[in-house]
Amino acid sequence: DSGVTQTPKHLITATGQRVTLRCSPRSGDLSVYWYQQSLDQGLQFLIQYYNGEERAKGNILERFSAQQFPDLHSELNLSSLELGDSALYFCASSELSGTGTLSGNTIYFGEGSWLTVV
Amino acid sequence: GESVGLHLPTLSVQEGDNSIINCAYSNSASDYFIWYKQESGKGPQFIIDIRSNMDKRQGQRVTVLLNKTVKHLSLQIAATQPGDSAVYFCAEKKTNRDDKIIFGKGTRLHILP
């Protein structure tokens, strides 16, 4: 158990709909990352937040957005869903945001949220 | 460009033998590298990491080697066990203003009985 909690574990929704994925980072971690993993694809970085502020942005679609709340949990909002958005969405957390101790840079992943768009 | 790649998509190893999983990275500015293991239906699990000022780091049954000259990273697993069956990802981090961690596509490690 990494200490990162994601809900829901599974979600099936129709095209055009909107969903929210939730993540609670490890206790004490200030950084939250979101990744997308499709079949036969690696982990695609979407976005990172550090202590409530957006820190880095990857290949996140405009239909997707995220935020990190004062209690450090994060939500990933996916709207106008398309079939191609079906994937496993991972949240990860780390202690620090950038350079720091070796261990502080390590990110720990949750178990993921399976999204199926039908 | 940004790319962390793996030389082989699938690696089959006899149980008890040592496994070596290779990875090439393209950005010489990356200064932190991580190996993750992902078992079916689970999230990636941290195995070991290394900074660019090191060329070797050992953990329990695992060793990571970094060759900055050729931008190559490898993960060695000693005495491979059935529980080592998984997809292994290498990842690089650019510790500048852009903190995103870039993952490779993964190598599936298959353990032969």
Tab-separated table of C-alpha atoms in Angstrom:
chain	number	residue	atom	x	y	z
A	1	ASP	CA	0.000	0.000	0.000
A	2	SER	CA	1.578	3.238	-1.196
A	3	GLY	CA	-0.564	5.480	0.982
A	4	VAL	CA	-2.070	7.236	-2.035
A	5	THR	CA	-5.818	6.746	-2.253
A	6	GLN	CA	-7.852	7.077	-5.409
A	7	THR	CA	-11.601	6.940	-5.920
A	8	PRO	CA	-13.508	5.595	-7.675
A	9	LYS	CA	-11.635	2.429	-8.621
A	10	HIS	CA	-13.862	1.792	-11.604
A	11	LEU	CA	-16.163	4.072	-13.549
A	12	ILE	CA	-18.254	3.510	-16.651
A	13	THR	CA	-19.824	6.490	-18.335
A	14	ALA	CA	-21.209	7.564	-21.680
A	15	THR	CA	-19.614	9.772	-24.291
A	16	GLY	CA	-20.184	13.454	-23.719
A	17	GLN	CA	-20.409	13.059	-19.963
A	18	ARG	CA	-18.226	14.543	-17.253
A	19	VAL	CA	-16.512	12.705	-14.410
A	20	THR	CA	-14.372	13.634	-11.438
A	21	LEU	CA	-11.574	11.459	-10.131
A	22	ARG	CA	-10.371	12.015	-6.619
A	23	CYS	CA	-6.976	11.528	-5.023
A	24	SER	CA	-5.690	11.730	-1.474
A	25	PRO	CA	-1.902	11.926	-1.335
A	26	ARG	CA	0.312	10.262	1.226
A	27	SER	CA	0.337	11.968	4.562
A	28	GLY	CA	2.757	14.873	4.428
A	29	ASP	CA	3.181	14.884	0.651
A	30	LEU	CA	2.672	18.273	-0.932
A	31	SER	CA	2.925	17.308	-4.595
A	32	VAL	CA	0.243	15.497	-6.535
A	33	TYR	CA	0.661	14.183	-10.064
A	34	TRP	CA	-1.872	12.821	-12.516
A	35	TYR	CA	-1.011	10.283	-15.180
A	36	GLN	CA	-3.005	8.537	-17.884
A	37	GLN	CA	-2.258	4.980	-18.954
A	38	SER	CA	-3.982	3.544	-22.003
A	39	LEU	CA	-3.704	-0.010	-23.339
A	40	ASP	CA	-0.196	-0.660	-24.657
A	41	GLN	CA	0.820	2.839	-23.680
A	42	GLY	CA	3.179	4.032	-21.081
A	43	LEU	CA	2.332	6.496	-18.389
A	44	GLN	CA	1.499	9.855	-19.882
A	45	PHE	CA	2.029	12.758	-17.550
A	46	LEU	CA	-0.958	15.054	-17.358
A	47	ILE	CA	-0.375	17.623	-14.645
A	48	GLN	CA	1.292	18.275	-11.303
A	49	TYR	CA	0.267	20.398	-8.340
A	50	TYR	CA	2.408	21.454	-5.437
A	51	ASN	CA	0.806	22.803	-2.288
A	52	GLY	CA	-2.257	23.960	-4.185
A	53	GLU	CA	-0.483	25.531	-7.125
A	54	GLU	CA	-0.062	24.116	-10.614
A	55	ARG	CA	3.583	23.146	-10.979
A	56	ALA	CA	3.968	21.387	-14.306
A	57	LYS	CA	1.733	20.557	-17.225
A	58	GLY	CA	2.036	17.674	-19.632
A	59	ASN	CA	-0.175	16.360	-22.388
A	60	ILE	CA	-3.417	17.301	-20.719
A	61	LEU	CA	-6.346	18.003	-22.998
A	62	GLU	CA	-8.295	21.226	-22.677
A	63	ARG	CA	-11.344	19.111	-21.799
A	64	PHE	CA	-9.478	17.973	-18.687
A	65	SER	CA	-8.711	20.044	-15.635
A	66	ALA	CA	-7.394	19.457	-12.163
A	67	GLN	CA	-7.010	21.206	-8.890
A	68	GLN	CA	-5.466	20.664	-5.496
A	69	PHE	CA	-7.387	21.743	-2.433
A	70	PRO	CA	-6.107	23.246	0.842
A	71	ASP	CA	-6.221	19.823	2.481
A	72	LEU	CA	-3.933	18.677	-0.375
A	73	HIS	CA	-6.334	16.234	-1.952
A	74	SER	CA	-6.713	16.613	-5.685
A	75	GLU	CA	-9.407	16.127	-8.274
A	76	LEU	CA	-9.103	15.470	-11.983
A	77	ASN	CA	-12.116	16.576	-13.990
A	78	LEU	CA	-12.708	14.991	-17.370
A	79	SER	CA	-15.436	16.517	-19.525
A	80	SER	CA	-17.025	15.926	-22.930
A	81	LEU	CA	-15.739	12.408	-22.676
A	82	GLU	CA	-14.792	10.498	-25.791
A	83	LEU	CA	-14.232	6.796	-26.339
A	84	GLY	CA	-10.506	7.440	-26.538
A	85	ASP	CA	-10.486	8.758	-22.994
A	86	SER	CA	-10.990	5.246	-21.700
A	87	ALA	CA	-7.883	4.556	-19.671
A	88	LEU	CA	-6.420	4.004	-16.270
A	89	TYR	CA	-5.829	7.291	-14.488
A	90	PHE	CA	-3.204	7.337	-11.798
A	91	CYS	CA	-2.558	9.811	-9.097
A	92	ALA	CA	0.838	9.967	-7.459
A	93	SER	CA	2.312	12.060	-4.703
A	94	SER	CA	5.699	13.102	-3.468
A	95	GLU	CA	7.111	15.051	-0.600
A	96	LEU	CA	8.842	17.715	-2.601
A	97	SER	CA	8.301	19.502	-5.843
A	98	GLY	CA	11.730	19.692	-7.341
A	99	THR	CA	15.314	19.267	-6.341
A	100	GLY	CA	15.705	17.903	-2.916
A	101	THR	CA	16.773	14.760	-1.195
A	102	LEU	CA	16.816	11.573	-3.200
A	103	SER	CA	13.883	10.165	-1.293
A	104	GLY	CA	11.965	13.420	-1.421
A	105	ASN	CA	11.869	13.250	-5.172
A	106	THR	CA	10.342	9.797	-5.244
A	107	ILE	CA	6.716	9.668	-6.294
A	108	TYR	CA	4.325	7.048	-5.042
A	109	PHE	CA	1.356	5.903	-7.083
A	110	GLY	CA	-2.175	5.039	-6.120
A	111	GLU	CA	-3.970	2.007	-7.499
A	112	GLY	CA	-5.615	3.996	-10.258
A	113	SER	CA	-9.115	4.736	-11.457
A	114	TRP	CA	-10.340	2.685	-14.383
A	115	LEU	CA	-12.438	4.850	-16.675
A	116	THR	CA	-14.465	3.230	-19.423
A	117	VAL	CA	-16.324	5.493	-21.831
A	118	VAL	CA	-19.066	3.749	-23.804
B	1	GLY	CA	13.114	15.694	-27.658
B	2	GLU	CA	11.648	14.177	-24.566
B	3	SER	CA	11.831	10.430	-24.634
B	4	VAL	CA	12.696	7.680	-22.270
B	5	GLY	CA	12.694	4.438	-24.128
B	6	LEU	CA	13.272	0.784	-23.488
B	7	HIS	CA	15.238	-1.437	-25.829
B	8	LEU	CA	13.064	-4.561	-25.473
B	9	PRO	CA	9.331	-4.696	-24.943
B	10	THR	CA	9.446	-8.237	-23.469
B	11	LEU	CA	12.182	-10.023	-21.581
B	12	SER	CA	11.978	-13.702	-20.646
B	13	VAL	CA	14.269	-14.925	-17.914
B	14	GLN	CA	14.699	-18.291	-16.239
B	15	GLU	CA	13.729	-18.357	-12.604
B	16	GLY	CA	16.816	-17.933	-10.476
B	17	ASP	CA	18.799	-16.165	-13.169
B	18	ASN	CA	19.636	-12.477	-13.097
B	19	SER	CA	17.529	-10.062	-15.131
B	20	ILE	CA	18.824	-6.947	-16.814
B	21	ILE	CA	16.334	-4.411	-18.081
B	22	ASN	CA	17.702	-1.560	-20.153
B	23	CYS	CA	16.544	1.951	-20.776
B	24	ALA	CA	17.790	4.856	-22.888
B	25	TYR	CA	17.016	8.442	-22.133
B	26	SER	CA	17.446	11.390	-24.431
B	27	ASN	CA	17.693	14.430	-22.210
B	28	SER	CA	21.125	14.992	-20.766
B	29	ALA	CA	19.615	17.611	-18.465
B	30	SER	CA	17.712	14.932	-16.537
B	31	ASP	CA	19.283	14.453	-13.142
B	32	TYR	CA	17.046	11.938	-11.433
B	33	PHE	CA	16.003	8.497	-12.610
B	34	ILE	CA	13.591	5.993	-11.192
B	35	TRP	CA	12.585	2.409	-11.842
B	36	TYR	CA	9.020	1.313	-11.255
B	37	LYS	CA	7.381	-2.086	-11.277
B	38	GLN	CA	3.770	-2.444	-12.323
B	39	GLU	CA	1.925	-5.671	-11.687
B	40	SER	CA	-1.283	-6.409	-13.503
B	41	GLY	CA	-4.155	-4.286	-12.234
B	42	LYS	CA	-2.000	-2.294	-9.854
B	43	GLY	CA	-0.335	1.051	-9.754
B	44	PRO	CA	3.383	1.444	-10.458
B	45	GLN	CA	5.467	0.616	-7.449
B	46	PHE	CA	8.734	2.386	-6.710
B	47	ILE	CA	11.756	0.080	-6.875
B	48	ILE	CA	14.882	2.180	-6.812
B	49	ASP	CA	16.143	5.576	-7.848
B	50	ILE	CA	19.430	7.236	-8.694
B	51	ARG	CA	20.702	10.749	-9.182
B	52	SER	CA	22.928	11.836	-12.039
B	53	ASN	CA	25.925	12.292	-9.739
B	54	MET	CA	25.906	8.552	-9.051
B	55	ASP	CA	26.661	5.677	-11.403
B	56	LYS	CA	25.417	2.807	-9.283
B	57	ARG	CA	22.954	2.244	-6.510
B	58	GLN	CA	21.986	-0.988	-4.845
B	59	GLY	CA	18.857	-2.076	-3.123
B	60	GLN	CA	17.521	-5.387	-2.011
B	61	ARG	CA	18.175	-7.759	-4.956
B	62	VAL	CA	18.146	-4.800	-7.343
B	63	THR	CA	20.885	-2.602	-8.706
B	64	VAL	CA	20.509	0.433	-10.924
B	65	LEU	CA	23.363	1.492	-13.152
B	66	LEU	CA	23.590	4.857	-14.823
B	67	ASN	CA	25.891	5.618	-17.730
B	68	LYS	CA	25.597	9.297	-18.466
B	69	THR	CA	28.073	9.146	-21.335
B	70	VAL	CA	25.695	7.099	-23.447
B	71	LYS	CA	22.537	8.119	-21.603
B	72	HIS	CA	21.747	4.595	-20.545
B	73	LEU	CA	20.049	3.232	-17.460
B	74	SER	CA	19.699	-0.379	-16.428
B	75	LEU	CA	17.955	-2.333	-13.729
B	76	GLN	CA	19.495	-5.555	-12.574
B	77	ILE	CA	17.404	-8.012	-10.600
B	78	ALA	CA	19.332	-10.778	-8.904
B	79	ALA	CA	17.965	-14.316	-8.607
B	80	THR	CA	14.751	-13.534	-10.433
B	81	GLN	CA	11.636	-14.904	-8.787
B	82	PRO	CA	8.100	-15.535	-10.090
B	83	GLY	CA	6.947	-12.493	-8.138
B	84	ASP	CA	9.189	-10.328	-10.275
B	85	SER	CA	6.877	-10.830	-13.241
B	86	ALA	CA	5.620	-7.387	-14.118
B	87	VAL	CA	6.105	-4.462	-16.444
B	88	TYR	CA	9.090	-2.347	-15.531
B	89	PHE	CA	9.233	1.341	-16.337
B	90	CYS	CA	12.170	3.637	-16.195
B	91	ALA	CA	11.491	7.299	-15.699
B	92	GLU	CA	13.468	10.481	-15.774
B	93	LYS	CA	12.918	13.722	-14.020
B	94	LYS	CA	14.044	17.167	-14.983
B	95	THR	CA	14.603	19.010	-11.762
B	96	ASN	CA	14.267	22.477	-13.094
B	97	ARG	CA	11.178	24.638	-13.159
B	98	ASP	CA	9.407	21.894	-15.039
B	99	ASP	CA	9.190	18.987	-12.636
B	100	LYS	CA	7.353	16.454	-14.749
B	101	ILE	CA	8.544	12.881	-14.680
B	102	ILE	CA	8.700	11.193	-18.060
B	103	PHE	CA	8.103	7.458	-18.280
B	104	GLY	CA	9.182	5.004	-20.908
B	105	LYS	CA	6.756	2.544	-22.472
B	106	GLY	CA	7.812	-0.336	-20.258
B	107	THR	CA	9.409	-3.758	-20.509
B	108	ARG	CA	7.438	-6.837	-19.600
B	109	LEU	CA	9.509	-9.285	-17.582
B	110	HIS	CA	8.372	-12.877	-18.019
B	111	ILE	CA	9.768	-15.506	-15.660
B	112	LEU	CA	10.247	-18.965	-17.080
B	113	PRO	CA	9.855	-21.885	-14.646
